PDB file of C-alpha atoms in Angstrom:
ATOM      1  CA  MET I   1       0.000   0.000   0.000  1.00  0.00           C
ATOM      2  CA  PRO I   2       1.392   3.455  -0.841  1.00  0.00           C
ATOM      3  CA  ALA I   3       2.294   5.957   1.882  1.00  0.00           C
ATOM      4  CA  GLU I   4      -0.557   8.153   0.655  1.00  0.00           C
ATOM      5  CA  LEU I   5      -4.028   7.193  -0.501  1.00  0.00           C
ATOM      6  CA  PRO I   6      -5.004   7.639  -4.162  1.00  0.00           C
ATOM      7  CA  ARG I   7      -6.619  11.023  -4.810  1.00  0.00           C
ATOM      8  CA  ILE I   8      -9.370  11.053  -7.436  1.00  0.00           C
ATOM      9  CA  ASP I   9     -10.882  14.139  -9.054  1.00  0.00           C
ATOM     10  CA  LEU I  10     -14.537  13.417  -9.803  1.00  0.00           C
ATOM     11  CA  ALA I  11     -14.706  16.434 -12.127  1.00  0.00           C
ATOM     12  CA  ARG I  12     -12.776  14.479 -14.753  1.00  0.00           C
ATOM     13  CA  ASP I  13     -14.218  12.332 -17.548  1.00  0.00           C
ATOM     14  CA  GLU I  14     -16.405   9.479 -16.231  1.00  0.00           C
ATOM     15  CA  ASP I  15     -14.331   6.747 -17.876  1.00  0.00           C
ATOM     16  CA  GLU I  16     -11.117   8.237 -16.476  1.00  0.00           C
ATOM     17  CA  VAL I  17     -12.692   8.392 -13.005  1.00  0.00           C
ATOM     18  CA  ALA I  18     -13.861   4.779 -13.367  1.00  0.00           C
ATOM     19  CA  ARG I  19     -10.341   3.591 -14.175  1.00  0.00           C
ATOM     20  CA  ALA I  20      -8.917   5.443 -11.181  1.00  0.00           C
ATOM     21  CA  VAL I  21     -11.614   4.168  -8.809  1.00  0.00           C
ATOM     22  CA  ASP I  22     -11.194   0.597 -10.054  1.00  0.00           C
ATOM     23  CA  ALA I  23      -7.429   0.729  -9.530  1.00  0.00           C
ATOM     24  CA  ALA I  24      -7.834   2.113  -6.004  1.00  0.00           C
ATOM     25  CA  CYS I  25     -10.442  -0.526  -5.095  1.00  0.00           C
ATOM     26  CA  ARG I  26      -8.206  -3.363  -6.285  1.00  0.00           C
ATOM     27  CA  SER I  27      -4.997  -2.115  -4.659  1.00  0.00           C
ATOM     28  CA  VAL I  28      -5.916  -0.196  -1.504  1.00  0.00           C
ATOM     29  CA  GLY I  29      -9.638  -0.198  -0.744  1.00  0.00           C
ATOM     30  CA  PHE I  30      -9.306   3.434   0.380  1.00  0.00           C
ATOM     31  CA  PHE I  31      -9.054   6.682  -1.581  1.00  0.00           C
ATOM     32  CA  THR I  32      -9.963  10.356  -1.352  1.00  0.00           C
ATOM     33  CA  VAL I  33     -12.217  12.213  -3.748  1.00  0.00           C
ATOM     34  CA  VAL I  34     -12.248  15.884  -4.678  1.00  0.00           C
ATOM     35  CA  GLY I  35     -14.114  17.740  -7.400  1.00  0.00           C
ATOM     36  CA  HIS I  36     -17.405  16.324  -6.104  1.00  0.00           C
ATOM     37  CA  GLY I  37     -19.229  19.639  -6.193  1.00  0.00           C
ATOM     38  CA  ILE I  38     -20.429  19.768  -2.573  1.00  0.00           C
ATOM     39  CA  ASP I  39     -20.452  23.304  -1.170  1.00  0.00           C
ATOM     40  CA  PRO I  40     -17.639  23.424   1.431  1.00  0.00           C
ATOM     41  CA  GLY I  41     -19.794  25.706   3.530  1.00  0.00           C
ATOM     42  CA  LEU I  42     -22.228  22.859   4.082  1.00  0.00           C
ATOM     43  CA  GLN I  43     -19.751  20.804   6.112  1.00  0.00           C
ATOM     44  CA  ALA I  44     -18.778  23.882   8.127  1.00  0.00           C
ATOM     45  CA  ARG I  45     -22.437  24.537   8.891  1.00  0.00           C
ATOM     46  CA  MET I  46     -23.003  20.934   9.972  1.00  0.00           C
ATOM     47  CA  ASP I  47     -19.829  20.941  12.074  1.00  0.00           C
ATOM     48  CA  THR I  48     -20.985  24.061  13.933  1.00  0.00           C
ATOM     49  CA  ALA I  49     -24.423  22.592  14.615  1.00  0.00           C
ATOM     50  CA  ALA I  50     -22.975  19.237  15.711  1.00  0.00           C
ATOM     51  CA  ARG I  51     -20.566  20.826  18.179  1.00  0.00           C
ATOM     52  CA  ALA I  52     -23.410  22.869  19.616  1.00  0.00           C
ATOM     53  CA  PHE I  53     -25.482  19.701  20.041  1.00  0.00           C
ATOM     54  CA  PHE I  54     -22.733  17.706  21.767  1.00  0.00           C
ATOM     55  CA  ALA I  55     -22.163  20.657  24.135  1.00  0.00           C
ATOM     56  CA  ARG I  56     -25.780  20.475  25.391  1.00  0.00           C
ATOM     57  CA  PRO I  57     -26.428  18.992  28.862  1.00  0.00           C
ATOM     58  CA  GLU I  58     -26.356  15.202  28.900  1.00  0.00           C
ATOM     59  CA  ALA I  59     -29.891  14.984  30.289  1.00  0.00           C
ATOM     60  CA  GLU I  60     -31.104  16.978  27.311  1.00  0.00           C
ATOM     61  CA  LYS I  61     -29.310  14.722  24.837  1.00  0.00           C
ATOM     62  CA  ALA I  62     -30.662  11.656  26.629  1.00  0.00           C
ATOM     63  CA  ALA I  63     -34.171  12.740  25.644  1.00  0.00           C
ATOM     64  CA  ILE I  64     -33.316  11.557  22.122  1.00  0.00           C
ATOM     65  CA  ALA I  65     -31.184   8.554  23.143  1.00  0.00           C
ATOM     66  CA  MET I  66     -31.188   5.543  20.835  1.00  0.00           C
ATOM     67  CA  ALA I  67     -33.297   3.637  23.352  1.00  0.00           C
ATOM     68  CA  HIS I  68     -36.167   5.912  22.300  1.00  0.00           C
ATOM     69  CA  GLY I  69     -35.638   5.154  18.609  1.00  0.00           C
ATOM     70  CA  GLY I  70     -36.919   1.585  18.764  1.00  0.00           C
ATOM     71  CA  ARG I  71     -35.885  -0.714  15.967  1.00  0.00           C
ATOM     72  CA  ALA I  72     -35.034   2.281  13.768  1.00  0.00           C
ATOM     73  CA  TRP I  73     -31.864   2.601  15.889  1.00  0.00           C
ATOM     74  CA  ARG I  74     -31.703   6.381  15.593  1.00  0.00           C
ATOM     75  CA  GLY I  75     -30.606   9.029  18.072  1.00  0.00           C
ATOM     76  CA  TRP I  76     -27.810   9.839  20.518  1.00  0.00           C
ATOM     77  CA  PHE I  77     -25.463   7.579  22.449  1.00  0.00           C
ATOM     78  CA  PRO I  78     -23.035   8.655  25.205  1.00  0.00           C
ATOM     79  CA  LEU I  79     -19.274   8.440  25.397  1.00  0.00           C
ATOM     80  CA  HIS I  80     -18.149   4.771  25.386  1.00  0.00           C
ATOM     81  CA  GLY I  81     -21.676   3.710  24.429  1.00  0.00           C
ATOM     82  CA  GLU I  82     -20.663   1.879  21.231  1.00  0.00           C
ATOM     83  CA  LEU I  83     -18.442  -1.182  20.861  1.00  0.00           C
ATOM     84  CA  THR I  84     -15.965  -2.068  18.110  1.00  0.00           C
ATOM     85  CA  SER I  85     -14.437  -5.544  18.248  1.00  0.00           C
ATOM     86  CA  GLY I  86     -15.962  -5.827  21.718  1.00  0.00           C
ATOM     87  CA  VAL I  87     -14.074  -2.751  22.995  1.00  0.00           C
ATOM     88  CA  PRO I  88     -15.887   0.496  24.008  1.00  0.00           C
ATOM     89  CA  ASP I  89     -15.076   3.325  21.598  1.00  0.00           C
ATOM     90  CA  HIS I  90     -13.780   6.609  22.963  1.00  0.00           C
ATOM     91  CA  LYS I  91     -16.507   8.576  21.252  1.00  0.00           C
ATOM     92  CA  GLU I  92     -20.005  10.002  21.569  1.00  0.00           C
ATOM     93  CA  GLY I  93     -22.369   9.799  18.623  1.00  0.00           C
ATOM     94  CA  PHE I  94     -25.585  10.658  16.851  1.00  0.00           C
ATOM     95  CA  TYR I  95     -27.309   8.256  14.414  1.00  0.00           C
ATOM     96  CA  VAL I  96     -29.667   9.288  11.620  1.00  0.00           C
ATOM     97  CA  GLY I  97     -30.902   7.943   8.304  1.00  0.00           C
ATOM     98  CA  ARG I  98     -33.584   8.616   5.758  1.00  0.00           C
ATOM     99  CA  GLU I  99     -36.758  10.059   7.278  1.00  0.00           C
ATOM    100  CA  LEU I 100     -39.252   7.178   7.078  1.00  0.00           C
ATOM    101  CA  PRO I 101     -42.487   6.006   8.797  1.00  0.00           C
ATOM    102  CA  PRO I 102     -42.334   4.190  12.167  1.00  0.00           C
ATOM    103  CA  ASP I 103     -43.629   0.943  10.648  1.00  0.00           C
ATOM    104  CA  ASP I 104     -40.819   0.706   8.070  1.00  0.00           C
ATOM    105  CA  ARG I 105     -38.151  -2.012   8.070  1.00  0.00           C
ATOM    106  CA  PRO I 106     -35.659  -2.469  10.935  1.00  0.00           C
ATOM    107  CA  LEU I 107     -32.910   0.171  10.933  1.00  0.00           C
ATOM    108  CA  HIS I 108     -35.310   2.389   8.969  1.00  0.00           C
ATOM    109  CA  GLY I 109     -37.809   4.848  10.389  1.00  0.00           C
ATOM    110  CA  PRO I 110     -38.158   8.349  11.828  1.00  0.00           C
ATOM    111  CA  ASN I 111     -35.128  10.216  13.096  1.00  0.00           C
ATOM    112  CA  LEU I 112     -34.868  11.678  16.581  1.00  0.00           C
ATOM    113  CA  TRP I 113     -33.913  15.362  16.398  1.00  0.00           C
ATOM    114  CA  PRO I 114     -33.016  17.664  19.288  1.00  0.00           C
ATOM    115  CA  ALA I 115     -34.904  20.889  19.830  1.00  0.00           C
ATOM    116  CA  GLU I 116     -31.582  22.727  19.983  1.00  0.00           C
ATOM    117  CA  PRO I 117     -29.619  23.546  17.964  1.00  0.00           C
ATOM    118  CA  ALA I 118     -32.423  24.093  15.481  1.00  0.00           C
ATOM    119  CA  ASP I 119     -30.023  24.074  12.526  1.00  0.00           C
ATOM    120  CA  LEU I 120     -28.798  20.517  13.097  1.00  0.00           C
ATOM    121  CA  ARG I 121     -31.683  18.877  11.240  1.00  0.00           C
ATOM    122  CA  PRO I 122     -31.592  21.013   8.052  1.00  0.00           C
ATOM    123  CA  ALA I 123     -27.786  20.969   7.949  1.00  0.00           C
ATOM    124  CA  VAL I 124     -27.584  17.168   8.291  1.00  0.00           C
ATOM    125  CA  THR I 125     -30.401  16.575   5.812  1.00  0.00           C
ATOM    126  CA  ALA I 126     -28.759  18.794   3.187  1.00  0.00           C
ATOM    127  CA  TRP I 127     -25.407  17.059   3.734  1.00  0.00           C
ATOM    128  CA  MET I 128     -26.888  13.580   3.408  1.00  0.00           C
ATOM    129  CA  ASP I 129     -28.630  14.497   0.152  1.00  0.00           C
ATOM    130  CA  ALA I 130     -25.408  15.906  -1.287  1.00  0.00           C
ATOM    131  CA  VAL I 131     -23.191  12.984  -0.253  1.00  0.00           C
ATOM    132  CA  GLU I 132     -25.660  10.388  -1.522  1.00  0.00           C
ATOM    133  CA  GLY I 133     -25.309  11.960  -4.957  1.00  0.00           C
ATOM    134  CA  VAL I 134     -21.538  11.450  -4.753  1.00  0.00           C
ATOM    135  CA  ALA I 135     -22.049   7.838  -3.643  1.00  0.00           C
ATOM    136  CA  GLN I 136     -24.268   7.168  -6.653  1.00  0.00           C
ATOM    137  CA  ARG I 137     -21.577   8.570  -8.947  1.00  0.00           C
ATOM    138  CA  LEU I 138     -18.989   6.294  -7.341  1.00  0.00           C
ATOM    139  CA  ALA I 139     -21.300   3.309  -7.783  1.00  0.00           C
ATOM    140  CA  ARG I 140     -21.489   4.146 -11.495  1.00  0.00           C
ATOM    141  CA  ALA I 141     -17.685   4.303 -11.652  1.00  0.00           C
ATOM    142  CA  ILE I 142     -17.384   0.933  -9.907  1.00  0.00           C
ATOM    143  CA  GLY I 143     -19.919  -0.611 -12.284  1.00  0.00           C
ATOM    144  CA  ILE I 144     -17.868   0.589 -15.243  1.00  0.00           C
ATOM    145  CA  GLY I 145     -14.604  -0.557 -13.682  1.00  0.00           C
ATOM    146  CA  LEU I 146     -15.976  -4.054 -13.047  1.00  0.00           C
ATOM    147  CA  GLY I 147     -17.275  -4.316 -16.608  1.00  0.00           C
ATOM    148  CA  LEU I 148     -20.916  -4.440 -15.462  1.00  0.00           C
ATOM    149  CA  GLY I 149     -22.011  -1.093 -16.882  1.00  0.00           C
ATOM    150  CA  ALA I 150     -22.613   2.295 -15.307  1.00  0.00           C
ATOM    151  CA  ASP I 151     -26.174   1.574 -14.186  1.00  0.00           C
ATOM    152  CA  TRP I 152     -25.699  -1.976 -12.878  1.00  0.00           C
ATOM    153  CA  PHE I 153     -25.678  -1.099  -9.184  1.00  0.00           C
ATOM    154  CA  ALA I 154     -28.645   1.245  -9.496  1.00  0.00           C
ATOM    155  CA  ARG I 155     -30.658  -1.454 -11.303  1.00  0.00           C
ATOM    156  CA  HIS I 156     -29.707  -4.461  -9.193  1.00  0.00           C
ATOM    157  CA  LEU I 157     -28.324  -3.489  -5.800  1.00  0.00           C
ATOM    158  CA  THR I 158     -28.932   0.125  -4.801  1.00  0.00           C
ATOM    159  CA  ALA I 159     -32.292   1.006  -6.326  1.00  0.00           C
ATOM    160  CA  ASP I 160     -33.423   1.595  -2.722  1.00  0.00           C
ATOM    161  CA  PRO I 161     -30.092   1.792  -0.861  1.00  0.00           C
ATOM    162  CA  THR I 162     -29.692   1.406   2.872  1.00  0.00           C
ATOM    163  CA  VAL I 163     -28.480   4.891   3.799  1.00  0.00           C
ATOM    164  CA  LEU I 164     -27.161   5.599   7.283  1.00  0.00           C
ATOM    165  CA  PHE I 165     -25.264   8.598   8.611  1.00  0.00           C
ATOM    166  CA  ARG I 166     -23.311   9.146  11.815  1.00  0.00           C
ATOM    167  CA  ILE I 167     -21.761  12.097  13.595  1.00  0.00           C
ATOM    168  CA  PHE I 168     -19.033  11.148  16.052  1.00  0.00           C
ATOM    169  CA  ARG I 169     -17.337  13.274  18.703  1.00  0.00           C
ATOM    170  CA  TYR I 170     -13.927  12.101  19.911  1.00  0.00           C
ATOM    171  CA  PRO I 171     -12.794  13.967  23.044  1.00  0.00           C
ATOM    172  CA  PRO I 172      -9.045  14.628  23.212  1.00  0.00           C
ATOM    173  CA  VAL I 173      -6.961  12.204  25.258  1.00  0.00           C
ATOM    174  CA  PRO I 174      -4.087  13.882  27.119  1.00  0.00           C
ATOM    175  CA  PRO I 175      -0.728  12.114  26.909  1.00  0.00           C
ATOM    176  CA  PRO I 176       0.608   9.670  27.980  1.00  0.00           C
ATOM    177  CA  ALA I 177      -2.764   7.870  27.636  1.00  0.00           C
ATOM    178  CA  GLU I 178      -2.842   5.234  24.918  1.00  0.00           C
ATOM    179  CA  GLY I 179      -5.499   3.251  23.092  1.00  0.00           C
ATOM    180  CA  TRP I 180      -7.795   4.276  20.256  1.00  0.00           C
ATOM    181  CA  GLY I 181     -10.946   6.165  19.494  1.00  0.00           C
ATOM    182  CA  VAL I 182     -12.205   3.195  17.460  1.00  0.00           C
ATOM    183  CA  ALA I 183     -10.479  -0.183  17.359  1.00  0.00           C
ATOM    184  CA  GLU I 184      -9.349  -1.888  14.152  1.00  0.00           C
ATOM    185  CA  HIS I 185     -12.300  -2.917  11.963  1.00  0.00           C
ATOM    186  CA  THR I 186     -13.766  -3.002   8.478  1.00  0.00           C
ATOM    187  CA  ASP I 187     -17.146  -1.540   7.522  1.00  0.00           C
ATOM    188  CA  TYR I 188     -20.166  -3.697   6.737  1.00  0.00           C
ATOM    189  CA  GLY I 189     -21.599  -2.601   3.423  1.00  0.00           C
ATOM    190  CA  LEU I 190     -20.605  -1.144   0.058  1.00  0.00           C
ATOM    191  CA  LEU I 191     -19.127   2.330   0.447  1.00  0.00           C
ATOM    192  CA  THR I 192     -18.338   4.688   3.303  1.00  0.00           C
ATOM    193  CA  LEU I 193     -17.838   8.363   2.481  1.00  0.00           C
ATOM    194  CA  LEU I 194     -16.175  10.192   5.366  1.00  0.00           C
ATOM    195  CA  ALA I 195     -15.776  13.887   6.017  1.00  0.00           C
ATOM    196  CA  GLN I 196     -13.093  14.679   8.611  1.00  0.00           C
ATOM    197  CA  ASP I 197     -12.498  17.840  10.560  1.00  0.00           C
ATOM    198  CA  HIS I 198      -9.043  19.363  11.004  1.00  0.00           C
ATOM    199  CA  ARG I 199      -7.940  17.050  13.845  1.00  0.00           C
ATOM    200  CA  GLY I 200      -7.062  13.885  11.887  1.00  0.00           C
ATOM    201  CA  GLY I 201      -6.648  10.556  13.667  1.00  0.00           C
ATOM    202  CA  LEU I 202      -7.824   8.132  10.963  1.00  0.00           C
ATOM    203  CA  GLN I 203      -5.365   5.347  10.135  1.00  0.00           C
ATOM    204  CA  VAL I 204      -5.457   2.626   7.460  1.00  0.00           C
ATOM    205  CA  ARG I 205      -3.606  -0.656   7.894  1.00  0.00           C
ATOM    206  CA  GLY I 206      -1.062  -1.319   5.164  1.00  0.00           C
ATOM    207  CA  PRO I 207       1.300  -4.260   4.674  1.00  0.00           C
ATOM    208  CA  ASP I 208       4.051  -2.377   6.517  1.00  0.00           C
ATOM    209  CA  GLY I 209       1.967  -0.889   9.326  1.00  0.00           C
ATOM    210  CA  TRP I 210      -0.536   1.865   9.940  1.00  0.00           C
ATOM    211  CA  ILE I 211      -0.806   4.813   7.539  1.00  0.00           C
ATOM    212  CA  ASP I 212      -2.149   8.192   8.674  1.00  0.00           C
ATOM    213  CA  VAL I 213      -4.922   9.744   6.577  1.00  0.00           C
ATOM    214  CA  PRO I 214      -4.457  13.481   7.090  1.00  0.00           C
ATOM    215  CA  PRO I 215      -7.527  15.667   6.668  1.00  0.00           C
ATOM    216  CA  GLU I 216      -7.793  17.679   3.465  1.00  0.00           C
ATOM    217  CA  PRO I 217     -10.320  20.529   3.325  1.00  0.00           C
ATOM    218  CA  GLY I 218     -13.173  19.651   0.999  1.00  0.00           C
ATOM    219  CA  ALA I 219     -12.041  16.073   0.366  1.00  0.00           C
ATOM    220  CA  LEU I 220     -14.041  12.949   1.205  1.00  0.00           C
ATOM    221  CA  VAL I 221     -12.315   9.756   2.292  1.00  0.00           C
ATOM    222  CA  VAL I 222     -13.894   6.700   0.649  1.00  0.00           C
ATOM    223  CA  ASN I 223     -13.457   3.114   1.774  1.00  0.00           C
ATOM    224  CA  LEU I 224     -14.975  -0.203   0.765  1.00  0.00           C
ATOM    225  CA  GLY I 225     -17.111  -2.363   3.032  1.00  0.00           C
ATOM    226  CA  ASP I 226     -17.222  -6.119   3.472  1.00  0.00           C
ATOM    227  CA  MET I 227     -20.199  -6.531   1.125  1.00  0.00           C
ATOM    228  CA  LEU I 228     -18.278  -5.133  -1.827  1.00  0.00           C
ATOM    229  CA  ASP I 229     -15.368  -7.399  -0.928  1.00  0.00           C
ATOM    230  CA  ARG I 230     -17.751 -10.362  -0.709  1.00  0.00           C
ATOM    231  CA  MET I 231     -19.658  -9.581  -3.916  1.00  0.00           C
ATOM    232  CA  THR I 232     -16.495  -9.051  -5.970  1.00  0.00           C
ATOM    233  CA  GLY I 233     -14.970 -12.292  -4.669  1.00  0.00           C
ATOM    234  CA  GLY I 234     -12.056 -10.394  -3.144  1.00  0.00           C
ATOM    235  CA  ARG I 235     -11.179  -8.486  -6.306  1.00  0.00           C
ATOM    236  CA  TYR I 236     -11.963  -5.391  -4.243  1.00  0.00           C
ATOM    237  CA  ARG I 237     -10.769  -5.465  -0.630  1.00  0.00           C
ATOM    238  CA  SER I 238     -12.293  -3.962   2.497  1.00  0.00           C
ATOM    239  CA  THR I 239      -9.254  -2.556   4.286  1.00  0.00           C
ATOM    240  CA  PRO I 240      -8.994  -2.408   8.104  1.00  0.00           C
ATOM    241  CA  HIS I 241      -8.832   1.018   9.685  1.00  0.00           C
ATOM    242  CA  ARG I 242      -9.001   2.612  13.124  1.00  0.00           C
ATOM    243  CA  VAL I 243      -9.116   5.995  14.853  1.00  0.00           C
ATOM    244  CA  VAL I 244      -6.277   7.047  17.149  1.00  0.00           C
ATOM    245  CA  PRO I 245      -7.169   9.550  19.900  1.00  0.00           C
ATOM    246  CA  THR I 246      -5.780  13.024  19.428  1.00  0.00           C
ATOM    247  CA  SER I 247      -4.429  15.338  22.103  1.00  0.00           C
ATOM    248  CA  GLY I 248      -5.097  19.037  22.402  1.00  0.00           C
ATOM    249  CA  ASP I 249      -7.966  21.163  23.624  1.00  0.00           C
ATOM    250  CA  ASP I 250     -10.764  20.565  21.147  1.00  0.00           C
ATOM    251  CA  ASP I 251     -12.840  17.571  20.075  1.00  0.00           C
ATOM    252  CA  ARG I 252     -12.440  15.662  16.844  1.00  0.00           C
ATOM    253  CA  LEU I 253     -15.631  15.345  14.785  1.00  0.00           C
ATOM    254  CA  SER I 254     -16.117  12.899  11.943  1.00  0.00           C
ATOM    255  CA  PHE I 255     -19.057  12.425   9.599  1.00  0.00           C
ATOM    256  CA  PRO I 256     -19.266   8.923   8.039  1.00  0.00           C
ATOM    257  CA  PHE I 257     -21.992   8.304   5.448  1.00  0.00           C
ATOM    258  CA  PHE I 258     -22.780   4.643   4.699  1.00  0.00           C
ATOM    259  CA  PHE I 259     -24.113   3.766   1.249  1.00  0.00           C
ATOM    260  CA  ASP I 260     -25.125   0.118   1.301  1.00  0.00           C
ATOM    261  CA  PRO I 261     -27.203  -2.431  -0.631  1.00  0.00           C
ATOM    262  CA  SER I 262     -30.979  -2.387  -0.552  1.00  0.00           C
ATOM    263  CA  TRP I 263     -32.398  -4.050   2.558  1.00  0.00           C
ATOM    264  CA  ASP I 264     -33.756  -7.036   0.644  1.00  0.00           C
ATOM    265  CA  ALA I 265     -30.783  -7.416  -1.729  1.00  0.00           C
ATOM    266  CA  GLU I 266     -29.303 -10.909  -1.778  1.00  0.00           C
ATOM    267  CA  VAL I 267     -25.673 -11.194  -0.681  1.00  0.00           C
ATOM    268  CA  ARG I 268     -24.190 -13.122  -3.578  1.00  0.00           C
ATOM    269  CA  PRO I 269     -21.187 -12.786  -5.914  1.00  0.00           C
ATOM    270  CA  LEU I 270     -21.453 -10.375  -8.826  1.00  0.00           C
ATOM    271  CA  PRO I 271     -21.345 -11.771 -12.394  1.00  0.00           C
ATOM    272  CA  LEU I 272     -17.679 -10.943 -12.975  1.00  0.00           C
ATOM    273  CA  ALA I 273     -15.291 -12.380 -15.522  1.00  0.00           C
ATOM    274  CA  GLY I 274     -12.097 -14.161 -14.554  1.00  0.00           C
ATOM    275  CA  GLU I 275     -11.080 -16.165 -11.517  1.00  0.00           C
ATOM    276  CA  ALA I 276     -11.386 -14.651  -8.060  1.00  0.00           C
ATOM    277  CA  PRO I 277      -8.231 -14.327  -5.938  1.00  0.00           C
ATOM    278  CA  PRO I 278      -7.684 -16.744  -3.035  1.00  0.00           C
ATOM    279  CA  ASP I 279      -9.724 -16.305   0.128  1.00  0.00           C
ATOM    280  CA  ASP I 280      -7.874 -13.959   2.511  1.00  0.00           C
ATOM    281  CA  ALA I 281      -9.549 -15.185   5.726  1.00  0.00           C
ATOM    282  CA  ALA I 282      -6.224 -16.262   7.221  1.00  0.00           C
ATOM    283  CA  THR I 283      -4.855 -12.712   7.001  1.00  0.00           C
ATOM    284  CA  ARG I 284      -8.011 -10.722   7.700  1.00  0.00           C
ATOM    285  CA  TRP I 285      -8.053  -8.641  10.871  1.00  0.00           C
ATOM    286  CA  ASP I 286     -10.867 -10.771  12.361  1.00  0.00           C
ATOM    287  CA  GLY I 287      -9.842 -14.112  10.845  1.00  0.00           C
ATOM    288  CA  THR I 288     -13.229 -14.613   9.174  1.00  0.00           C
ATOM    289  CA  SER I 289     -14.062 -15.497   5.582  1.00  0.00           C
ATOM    290  CA  LEU I 290     -16.410 -13.344   3.535  1.00  0.00           C
ATOM    291  CA  ARG I 291     -16.789 -15.984   0.836  1.00  0.00           C
ATOM    292  CA  HIS I 292     -19.623 -17.896   2.494  1.00  0.00           C
ATOM    293  CA  LEU I 293     -21.967 -15.036   3.385  1.00  0.00           C
ATOM    294  CA  ASP I 294     -25.469 -15.331   1.959  1.00  0.00           C
ATOM    295  CA  GLY I 295     -29.033 -14.244   2.691  1.00  0.00           C
ATOM    296  CA  THR I 296     -30.226 -10.654   2.553  1.00  0.00           C
ATOM    297  CA  TYR I 297     -28.193  -7.595   3.372  1.00  0.00           C
ATOM    298  CA  GLY I 298     -30.802  -6.568   5.938  1.00  0.00           C
ATOM    299  CA  ALA I 299     -30.405  -9.767   7.954  1.00  0.00           C
ATOM    300  CA  TYR I 300     -26.616  -9.453   7.791  1.00  0.00           C
ATOM    301  CA  LEU I 301     -26.630  -5.803   8.896  1.00  0.00           C
ATOM    302  CA  THR I 302     -29.051  -6.452  11.750  1.00  0.00           C
ATOM    303  CA  ALA I 303     -26.763  -9.107  13.207  1.00  0.00           C
ATOM    304  CA  LYS I 304     -23.733  -6.845  12.909  1.00  0.00           C
ATOM    305  CA  VAL I 305     -25.341  -3.779  14.482  1.00  0.00           C
ATOM    306  CA  ALA I 306     -26.665  -5.868  17.381  1.00  0.00           C
ATOM    307  CA  ARG I 307     -23.050  -6.569  18.335  1.00  0.00           C
ATOM    308  CA  VAL I 308     -22.262  -2.856  18.388  1.00  0.00           C
ATOM    309  CA  PHE I 309     -25.110  -2.061  20.810  1.00  0.00           C
ATOM    310  CA  PRO I 310     -25.783  -5.314  22.683  1.00  0.00           C
ATOM    311  CA  ALA I 311     -27.923  -3.684  25.382  1.00  0.00           C
ATOM    312  CA  LEU I 312     -30.132  -2.047  22.791  1.00  0.00           C
ATOM    313  CA  ALA I 313     -30.411  -5.269  20.804  1.00  0.00           C
ATOM    314  CA  GLU I 314     -31.890  -7.015  23.835  1.00  0.00           C
ATOM    315  CA  THR I 315     -34.840  -4.624  23.911  1.00  0.00           C
ATOM    316  CA  ALA I 316     -35.334  -3.753  20.242  1.00  0.00           C
ATOM    317  CA  THR I 317     -37.813  -5.701  18.142  1.00  0.00           C
ATOM    318  CA  LEU I 318     -35.652  -7.141  15.386  1.00  0.00           C
ATOM    319  CA  PRO I 319     -36.151  -9.930  12.872  1.00  0.00           C
ATOM    320  CA  PRO I 320     -34.377 -13.259  13.276  1.00  0.00           C
ATOM    321  CA  THR I 321     -30.881 -13.366  11.806  1.00  0.00           C
ATOM    322  CA  PRO I 322     -29.065 -16.260  10.114  1.00  0.00           C
TER     323      PRO I 322
END
């Protein structure tokens, strides 16, 4: 893996972008994108609103805690309230998704919004709409790169994508404390599009160790999830990453947007030419194989998220998982 991630300008010709995205997916599984057309002021607006929300009294934030979101799994969770690889993360967070009726599918439904700051809801909604457009463009590039055609994902896998968005606050950790904000992991679905603030802290695991991903104003960091690894038979890899706590006086905020298969989409290999590379289970961070996953994406995601919030999973009404 190179010392720096590939940097792709989405303002270039679609075929040129597709070649660059395909190369990054096959070699690294991480890249940054610029030229996406999102107003840089939109992230600044959302950052301001998010910091104002996290600064509210805890009792006020608890009024929209995830326990009140039911099986939609939306709302706020406190510091150390989420697990990664069984370890509490050093972060506080806020979960949202598409605004949907209460009787929709699990992990879908109405969002829980705070009364203050009033700008959080419109800022987040505008950001999600803008980033989903970028995700759709990347899905077109991946379809071209895999030889499936630009509209393959939209027709077969993401006609009704599972769209989830998170805002995370990482408090600074004064030295000499060690550990991580989020432990080593890979993401679950197709694509994650991450906006970072100025603090940094994201690291990607390469063959020679961990590589820092410094923040770049206006750029989005893109990484592949396990479903894209699974569906491409390992041609594209989901690369492990983690967040290292930062020191200093101010919090780190990150804004990951998850663009995943439709809830009812079947988890099966894509119709790709050529022989798939060998299974990498022996060298994966968790020692598991992705080659034998099947069923629907919704059932898979439900099982995964239940491990992140085990206490919530015990009370939420969720469908049986394989």
